[in-house]
Amino acid sequence: FAWDVDLLGGYNSIFLSKSANGGAKSDAEVTTRGLSEAIAQVDPDVILSVGYSPKFHSEAVKIAKKFTRPMIFRAETNDQARTRGPIKRILRDVFLKRFYRNFQALLHVGKRSQEHYHRLGFQTDPRMFSPYCVDPTPFQTGDSFRSTVREDVRKEIGAHPNQIVVMFCGKLSLRKAPGLILEAISRIDSSKKSKFFVLLVGDGELRQKLESDANQFHISLKHVGFKKQHELSRYYHASDLLVLPSIWGETWGLVVNEALHHGLPAVVSSSVGCAEDLIFPGQTGEIFKNGDVRSLAECLDSALKLAGDPEIRNKCRNKVSDFSVEKASNGIAYAIKTVLA
């Protein structure tokens, strides 16, 4: 697919390899071959690392250390995205404590990121808050566009005017657990169950099962497949709630940022990284217990009162406004100035 946002314009870039030219076919296969030469060519003042996994990142830091330049770190760090046994937790903590000592500044992208650093004994500077964010430029987020497309899109997908359209946007995978939405709706009181209409935006291995389960539970469902960024606004505006039920690995959940920019409240699992930052229960959405179908059903029921309320749409947009590209870049800029000083 072609990305809607120009990711390379405005600055020089160096590719160590490209898949089209015989490079790695997955992130796990990417190597650091050629990185030392690339860093020497650039001769940077500061080096920014954006993660420690896959292994490319941790190996890259080892190489970067040899250049004795200040290094700063900004990544989707938290302790809630995965459930680990006691031995794995200890080993992870030992590794990360050593890893973080390589950096002169640690930037936090949200509350859980900051708590993660503090738990491991690293203090953070509030001015180095670099929020995780999306660029809303490719979208049409305002209510004026909403009013022109909402009715047509709902007709297009087959949703009745009085139904609550629950949108899932992402890969239809076990990790993101979209099937929990159908299970939860099936448990809602029969008088309310028919109000729900499920919209799946995205594709993946669970597609056929989800369609089969919807038939079994007698739940209205429409699958529209993968959509590029500029196509998504129509579906956000046609929906009444976004649901992100991921059970593991959702270190942030940028789809929630996108939804809130459109004024769309979100129901998310407690393992979703942005839950504490972006979801204020009863105002911008609801948070349910990870993997708990009953908890999700209760949150969907509670969230009904948020659907279609102009005041709620304003609260959603106000909440996500603090998570902007400008504030993210300001945090990075402050960190750079600090380590250079």
CSV table of C-alpha atoms in Angstrom, one decimal:
chain,number,residue,atom,x,y,z
A,1,PHE,CA,0.0,0.0,0.0
A,2,ALA,CA,1.0,3.6,-0.4
A,3,TRP,CA,1.2,5.7,2.8
A,4,ASP,CA,-0.9,8.8,2.7
A,5,VAL,CA,1.6,10.9,4.6
A,6,ASP,CA,5.0,11.9,3.2
A,7,LEU,CA,7.4,10.3,5.6
A,8,LEU,CA,10.6,11.3,3.9
A,9,GLY,CA,10.1,14.8,2.8
A,10,GLY,CA,12.0,17.7,4.5
A,11,TYR,CA,15.1,15.9,5.5
A,12,ASN,CA,17.8,13.5,4.3
A,13,SER,CA,17.4,9.8,4.9
A,14,ILE,CA,19.5,6.7,4.5
A,15,PHE,CA,18.1,3.2,3.9
A,16,LEU,CA,20.4,0.4,5.1
A,17,SER,CA,18.4,-2.0,2.9
A,18,LYS,CA,15.0,-2.3,1.2
A,19,SER,CA,12.7,-5.3,0.9
A,20,ALA,CA,12.3,-4.6,-2.8
A,21,ASN,CA,16.0,-4.9,-3.3
A,22,GLY,CA,16.4,-8.2,-1.4
A,23,GLY,CA,16.3,-6.8,2.2
A,24,ALA,CA,14.5,-8.3,5.1
A,25,LYS,CA,10.9,-9.4,4.6
A,26,SER,CA,9.9,-8.8,8.3
A,27,ASP,CA,10.9,-6.6,11.2
A,28,ALA,CA,12.4,-9.6,12.9
A,29,GLU,CA,14.8,-10.2,10.0
A,30,VAL,CA,16.2,-6.6,9.8
A,31,THR,CA,19.9,-6.4,10.6
A,32,THR,CA,22.2,-3.5,11.5
A,33,ARG,CA,24.5,-4.2,8.6
A,34,GLY,CA,25.8,-0.8,7.3
A,35,LEU,CA,24.6,1.2,10.3
A,36,SER,CA,28.1,2.1,11.6
A,37,GLU,CA,29.0,3.5,8.2
A,38,ALA,CA,25.7,5.4,8.0
A,39,ILE,CA,26.2,7.0,11.4
A,40,ALA,CA,29.8,8.0,10.4
A,41,GLN,CA,28.5,9.5,7.2
A,42,VAL,CA,25.9,11.6,9.0
A,43,ASP,CA,28.1,12.5,12.0
A,44,PRO,CA,25.2,13.4,14.2
A,45,ASP,CA,25.1,15.7,17.3
A,46,VAL,CA,22.5,13.5,19.0
A,47,ILE,CA,21.2,10.0,18.4
A,48,LEU,CA,17.6,9.1,19.0
A,49,SER,CA,16.5,5.5,19.6
A,50,VAL,CA,12.8,4.6,19.2
A,51,GLY,CA,12.7,1.1,20.8
A,52,TYR,CA,14.6,-2.0,22.1
A,53,SER,CA,12.6,-4.6,20.2
A,54,PRO,CA,12.9,-6.2,17.6
A,55,LYS,CA,16.6,-6.9,18.1
A,56,PHE,CA,17.6,-4.3,15.4
A,57,HIS,CA,17.1,-1.6,18.0
A,58,SER,CA,19.2,-3.0,20.9
A,59,GLU,CA,22.0,-3.9,18.5
A,60,ALA,CA,21.8,-0.4,16.9
A,61,VAL,CA,22.3,1.1,20.4
A,62,LYS,CA,25.5,-1.0,20.9
A,63,ILE,CA,26.9,0.4,17.6
A,64,ALA,CA,25.8,4.0,18.3
A,65,LYS,CA,27.6,3.9,21.7
A,66,LYS,CA,30.9,3.7,19.9
A,67,PHE,CA,30.5,7.1,18.5
A,68,THR,CA,30.3,8.7,22.0
A,69,ARG,CA,27.4,11.0,21.0
A,70,PRO,CA,24.6,11.9,23.5
A,71,MET,CA,21.7,9.5,23.0
A,72,ILE,CA,18.0,10.0,23.8
A,73,PHE,CA,15.2,7.4,23.9
A,74,ARG,CA,11.5,7.7,23.0
A,75,ALA,CA,9.4,4.6,22.6
A,76,GLU,CA,6.0,2.9,23.5
A,77,THR,CA,7.3,1.7,26.9
A,78,ASN,CA,4.8,0.4,29.5
A,79,ASP,CA,4.3,-2.6,31.8
A,80,GLN,CA,0.6,-3.4,30.9
A,81,ALA,CA,0.8,-4.5,27.3
A,82,ARG,CA,1.9,-8.1,28.1
A,83,THR,CA,1.3,-10.4,31.0
A,84,ARG,CA,4.6,-12.0,32.0
A,85,GLY,CA,5.6,-14.7,34.5
A,86,PRO,CA,7.8,-13.7,37.4
A,87,ILE,CA,11.1,-15.0,35.8
A,88,LYS,CA,10.4,-13.1,32.5
A,89,ARG,CA,9.5,-10.0,34.5
A,90,ILE,CA,12.8,-10.1,36.4
A,91,LEU,CA,14.9,-10.8,33.3
A,92,ARG,CA,13.1,-7.9,31.4
A,93,ASP,CA,13.8,-5.5,34.3
A,94,VAL,CA,17.5,-6.4,34.4
A,95,PHE,CA,17.9,-5.9,30.7
A,96,LEU,CA,16.0,-2.6,30.6
A,97,LYS,CA,17.8,-1.1,33.6
A,98,ARG,CA,21.1,-1.7,31.7
A,99,PHE,CA,19.7,-0.6,28.4
A,100,TYR,CA,18.2,2.7,29.7
A,101,ARG,CA,21.6,3.6,31.2
A,102,ASN,CA,22.9,4.1,27.7
A,103,PHE,CA,20.8,7.3,27.3
A,104,GLN,CA,21.2,10.8,28.6
A,105,ALA,CA,17.4,11.5,28.3
A,106,LEU,CA,14.3,9.3,28.5
A,107,LEU,CA,11.2,10.7,26.9
A,108,HIS,CA,7.8,9.5,28.0
A,109,VAL,CA,4.9,9.2,25.6
A,110,GLY,CA,2.2,8.9,28.2
A,111,LYS,CA,1.4,8.1,31.8
A,112,ARG,CA,2.2,4.4,31.6
A,113,SER,CA,5.5,5.2,29.9
A,114,GLN,CA,6.4,7.6,32.7
A,115,GLU,CA,5.4,5.1,35.4
A,116,HIS,CA,7.5,2.4,33.7
A,117,TYR,CA,10.6,4.5,33.9
A,118,HIS,CA,9.9,5.5,37.5
A,119,ARG,CA,9.4,1.8,38.5
A,120,LEU,CA,12.8,1.0,37.2
A,121,GLY,CA,14.4,3.8,39.1
A,122,PHE,CA,14.7,6.4,36.3
A,123,GLN,CA,13.4,9.9,36.8
A,124,THR,CA,11.7,11.8,34.0
A,125,ASP,CA,11.6,15.5,33.2
A,126,PRO,CA,8.0,16.7,32.7
A,127,ARG,CA,9.4,19.0,29.9
A,128,MET,CA,10.5,15.8,28.0
A,129,PHE,CA,6.9,14.6,27.6
A,130,SER,CA,6.7,13.7,23.9
A,131,PRO,CA,3.1,12.4,23.5
A,132,TYR,CA,2.2,9.6,21.2
A,133,CYS,CA,0.2,11.2,18.5
A,134,VAL,CA,-1.2,11.1,14.9
A,135,ASP,CA,-1.1,13.7,12.3
A,136,PRO,CA,-4.7,14.6,11.6
A,137,THR,CA,-3.9,16.2,8.2
A,138,PRO,CA,-5.0,13.3,6.0
A,139,PHE,CA,-8.4,13.3,7.9
A,140,GLN,CA,-11.5,15.4,7.7
A,141,THR,CA,-12.3,15.5,11.4
A,142,GLY,CA,-14.9,18.3,11.7
A,143,ASP,CA,-18.6,18.1,12.2
A,144,SER,CA,-19.3,19.9,8.9
A,145,PHE,CA,-17.8,16.9,7.0
A,146,ARG,CA,-19.6,14.5,9.4
A,147,SER,CA,-23.0,16.0,8.5
A,148,THR,CA,-22.4,15.5,4.8
A,149,VAL,CA,-21.2,11.9,4.9
A,150,ARG,CA,-22.7,10.2,7.9
A,151,GLU,CA,-26.2,9.4,6.6
A,152,ASP,CA,-24.8,8.2,3.2
A,153,VAL,CA,-22.2,5.9,4.7
A,154,ARG,CA,-24.6,4.4,7.1
A,155,LYS,CA,-26.9,3.5,4.2
A,156,GLU,CA,-23.9,2.2,2.3
A,157,ILE,CA,-23.0,-0.3,5.1
A,158,GLY,CA,-26.6,-1.2,5.8
A,159,ALA,CA,-27.0,0.4,9.3
A,160,HIS,CA,-30.4,1.6,10.3
A,161,PRO,CA,-30.7,5.3,11.4
A,162,ASN,CA,-31.5,4.3,15.0
A,163,GLN,CA,-28.7,1.7,15.3
A,164,ILE,CA,-25.5,2.2,17.3
A,165,VAL,CA,-22.6,1.6,14.9
A,166,VAL,CA,-19.7,0.0,16.8
A,167,MET,CA,-16.5,0.4,14.8
A,168,PHE,CA,-13.4,-1.8,15.0
A,169,CYS,CA,-10.4,-0.5,13.0
A,170,GLY,CA,-7.3,-2.6,12.7
A,171,LYS,CA,-5.9,-6.0,11.8
A,172,LEU,CA,-8.4,-8.8,12.4
A,173,SER,CA,-6.0,-10.8,14.6
A,174,LEU,CA,-6.1,-12.8,17.8
A,175,ARG,CA,-4.0,-10.1,19.5
A,176,LYS,CA,-6.5,-7.4,18.9
A,177,ALA,CA,-9.4,-9.7,19.7
A,178,PRO,CA,-12.3,-8.2,17.7
A,179,GLY,CA,-14.3,-11.3,18.4
A,180,LEU,CA,-14.8,-10.0,22.0
A,181,ILE,CA,-17.1,-7.3,20.6
A,182,LEU,CA,-19.5,-9.9,19.2
A,183,GLU,CA,-19.4,-12.0,22.3
A,184,ALA,CA,-20.1,-8.9,24.5
A,185,ILE,CA,-23.0,-7.7,22.3
A,186,SER,CA,-24.5,-11.2,22.5
A,187,ARG,CA,-24.6,-10.9,26.3
A,188,ILE,CA,-26.4,-7.6,26.3
A,189,ASP,CA,-30.1,-7.6,27.2
A,190,SER,CA,-32.1,-8.6,24.1
A,191,SER,CA,-34.1,-5.4,24.1
A,192,LYS,CA,-30.8,-3.5,23.5
A,193,LYS,CA,-28.9,-6.1,21.5
A,194,SER,CA,-30.6,-5.2,18.2
A,195,LYS,CA,-29.5,-1.6,18.6
A,196,PHE,CA,-25.9,-2.6,17.8
A,197,PHE,CA,-24.3,-2.7,14.4
A,198,VAL,CA,-20.7,-3.8,14.1
A,199,LEU,CA,-18.4,-2.2,11.4
A,200,LEU,CA,-15.1,-3.9,10.7
A,201,VAL,CA,-12.5,-1.7,9.0
A,202,GLY,CA,-9.4,-3.8,8.3
A,203,ASP,CA,-8.5,-7.3,7.3
A,204,GLY,CA,-6.9,-10.4,8.7
A,205,GLU,CA,-7.1,-14.1,9.5
A,206,LEU,CA,-10.2,-13.8,11.7
A,207,ARG,CA,-12.5,-12.3,9.0
A,208,GLN,CA,-14.5,-15.4,8.1
A,209,LYS,CA,-14.8,-16.5,11.8
A,210,LEU,CA,-16.1,-13.0,12.7
A,211,GLU,CA,-18.7,-13.1,9.9
A,212,SER,CA,-19.8,-16.6,11.0
A,213,ASP,CA,-20.0,-15.6,14.7
A,214,ALA,CA,-22.1,-12.6,13.8
A,215,ASN,CA,-24.6,-14.8,12.0
A,216,GLN,CA,-24.6,-17.2,14.9
A,217,PHE,CA,-25.3,-14.4,17.4
A,218,HIS,CA,-27.8,-12.6,15.1
A,219,ILE,CA,-25.7,-9.4,15.1
A,220,SER,CA,-25.6,-7.0,12.2
A,221,LEU,CA,-22.1,-6.8,10.8
A,222,LYS,CA,-20.4,-5.2,7.8
A,223,HIS,CA,-16.8,-5.8,6.8
A,224,VAL,CA,-15.4,-3.1,4.5
A,225,GLY,CA,-11.7,-4.3,4.4
A,226,PHE,CA,-8.5,-2.3,4.6
A,227,LYS,CA,-8.8,1.5,4.1
A,228,LYS,CA,-6.1,4.1,3.6
A,229,GLN,CA,-5.9,7.0,6.0
A,230,HIS,CA,-7.7,9.5,3.7
A,231,GLU,CA,-10.6,7.0,3.4
A,232,LEU,CA,-11.1,6.5,7.1
A,233,SER,CA,-12.9,9.8,8.1
A,234,ARG,CA,-16.1,8.6,6.4
A,235,TYR,CA,-16.3,5.5,8.6
A,236,TYR,CA,-15.3,7.3,11.9
A,237,HIS,CA,-18.1,9.8,11.3
A,238,ALA,CA,-20.6,7.1,10.4
A,239,SER,CA,-19.9,5.3,13.7
A,240,ASP,CA,-21.1,6.0,17.2
A,241,LEU,CA,-18.4,4.2,19.2
A,242,LEU,CA,-14.9,2.8,18.5
A,243,VAL,CA,-13.9,-0.4,20.3
A,244,LEU,CA,-10.3,-1.6,20.7
A,245,PRO,CA,-10.4,-4.8,22.7
A,246,SER,CA,-6.8,-5.8,22.3
A,247,ILE,CA,-5.7,-8.5,24.9
A,248,TRP,CA,-1.9,-8.0,24.5
A,249,GLY,CA,0.8,-6.1,22.7
A,250,GLU,CA,-1.2,-2.8,22.3
A,251,THR,CA,1.5,-0.6,23.6
A,252,TRP,CA,-0.5,2.5,22.7
A,253,GLY,CA,-3.4,2.2,20.2
A,254,LEU,CA,-3.1,5.2,17.7
A,255,VAL,CA,-6.5,4.3,16.3
A,256,VAL,CA,-8.0,5.8,19.5
A,257,ASN,CA,-6.2,9.1,18.8
A,258,GLU,CA,-7.8,9.0,15.3
A,259,ALA,CA,-11.2,8.3,16.7
A,260,LEU,CA,-11.1,11.1,19.3
A,261,HIS,CA,-9.9,13.6,16.6
A,262,HIS,CA,-13.2,12.8,14.9
A,263,GLY,CA,-15.2,13.3,18.1
A,264,LEU,CA,-15.8,9.5,18.4
A,265,PRO,CA,-15.7,8.1,21.9
A,266,ALA,CA,-13.8,4.8,22.4
A,267,VAL,CA,-14.2,1.7,24.5
A,268,VAL,CA,-10.8,0.1,25.2
A,269,SER,CA,-9.4,-2.8,27.2
A,270,SER,CA,-7.3,-2.0,30.2
A,271,SER,CA,-4.2,-3.4,28.4
A,272,VAL,CA,-4.4,-0.7,25.7
A,273,GLY,CA,-1.5,1.7,26.4
A,274,CYS,CA,-3.4,5.0,25.8
A,275,ALA,CA,-6.3,4.1,28.2
A,276,GLU,CA,-5.2,6.2,31.1
A,277,ASP,CA,-4.2,9.2,28.9
A,278,LEU,CA,-7.1,9.4,26.5
A,279,ILE,CA,-10.1,7.7,28.0
A,280,PHE,CA,-12.0,9.5,30.7
A,281,PRO,CA,-14.9,7.2,31.6
A,282,GLY,CA,-18.3,8.7,30.9
A,283,GLN,CA,-16.8,11.4,28.8
A,284,THR,CA,-14.4,10.2,26.1
A,285,GLY,CA,-15.3,6.5,26.4
A,286,GLU,CA,-15.0,3.6,28.8
A,287,ILE,CA,-12.3,1.2,29.9
A,288,PHE,CA,-13.1,-2.5,30.4
A,289,LYS,CA,-11.1,-5.3,32.1
A,290,ASN,CA,-8.8,-6.9,29.7
A,291,GLY,CA,-10.3,-10.0,28.1
A,292,ASP,CA,-13.4,-9.8,30.3
A,293,VAL,CA,-16.5,-10.2,28.0
A,294,ARG,CA,-18.9,-9.3,30.8
A,295,SER,CA,-16.9,-6.1,31.6
A,296,LEU,CA,-17.0,-5.1,27.9
A,297,ALA,CA,-20.7,-5.7,27.7
A,298,GLU,CA,-21.3,-3.4,30.7
A,299,CYS,CA,-19.0,-0.7,29.1
A,300,LEU,CA,-20.9,-0.9,25.8
A,301,ASP,CA,-24.1,-0.5,27.6
A,302,SER,CA,-22.8,2.4,29.6
A,303,ALA,CA,-21.3,4.0,26.4
A,304,LEU,CA,-24.7,4.2,24.7
A,305,LYS,CA,-25.4,7.5,26.4
A,306,LEU,CA,-22.2,9.0,24.8
A,307,ALA,CA,-23.3,8.2,21.3
A,308,GLY,CA,-24.3,11.1,19.1
A,309,ASP,CA,-23.8,13.8,21.8
A,310,PRO,CA,-22.2,17.0,20.4
A,311,GLU,CA,-20.8,17.8,23.8
A,312,ILE,CA,-19.1,14.4,24.0
A,313,ARG,CA,-17.6,15.0,20.6
A,314,ASN,CA,-16.1,18.2,21.8
A,315,LYS,CA,-14.7,16.5,24.9
A,316,CYS,CA,-13.1,13.8,22.7
A,317,ARG,CA,-11.4,16.4,20.5
A,318,ASN,CA,-10.3,18.5,23.5
A,319,LYS,CA,-8.8,15.5,25.2
A,320,VAL,CA,-6.7,14.4,22.2
A,321,SER,CA,-5.6,17.9,21.4
A,322,ASP,CA,-2.8,17.6,24.0
A,323,PHE,CA,-1.4,14.7,22.0
A,324,SER,CA,-0.2,16.6,19.0
A,325,VAL,CA,2.8,16.4,16.6
A,326,GLU,CA,3.8,19.9,17.9
A,327,LYS,CA,3.9,18.8,21.5
A,328,ALA,CA,5.7,15.6,20.6
A,329,SER,CA,8.4,17.5,18.7
A,330,ASN,CA,8.7,20.1,21.4
A,331,GLY,CA,9.5,17.3,23.9
A,332,ILE,CA,12.2,15.9,21.6
A,333,ALA,CA,13.6,19.3,20.9
A,334,TYR,CA,13.9,20.0,24.7
A,335,ALA,CA,15.6,16.7,25.2
A,336,ILE,CA,18.1,17.5,22.5
A,337,LYS,CA,18.9,20.9,23.9
A,338,THR,CA,19.3,19.5,27.3
A,339,VAL,CA,21.8,16.7,26.4
A,340,LEU,CA,23.8,19.0,24.2
A,341,ALA,CA,24.1,21.5,27.0
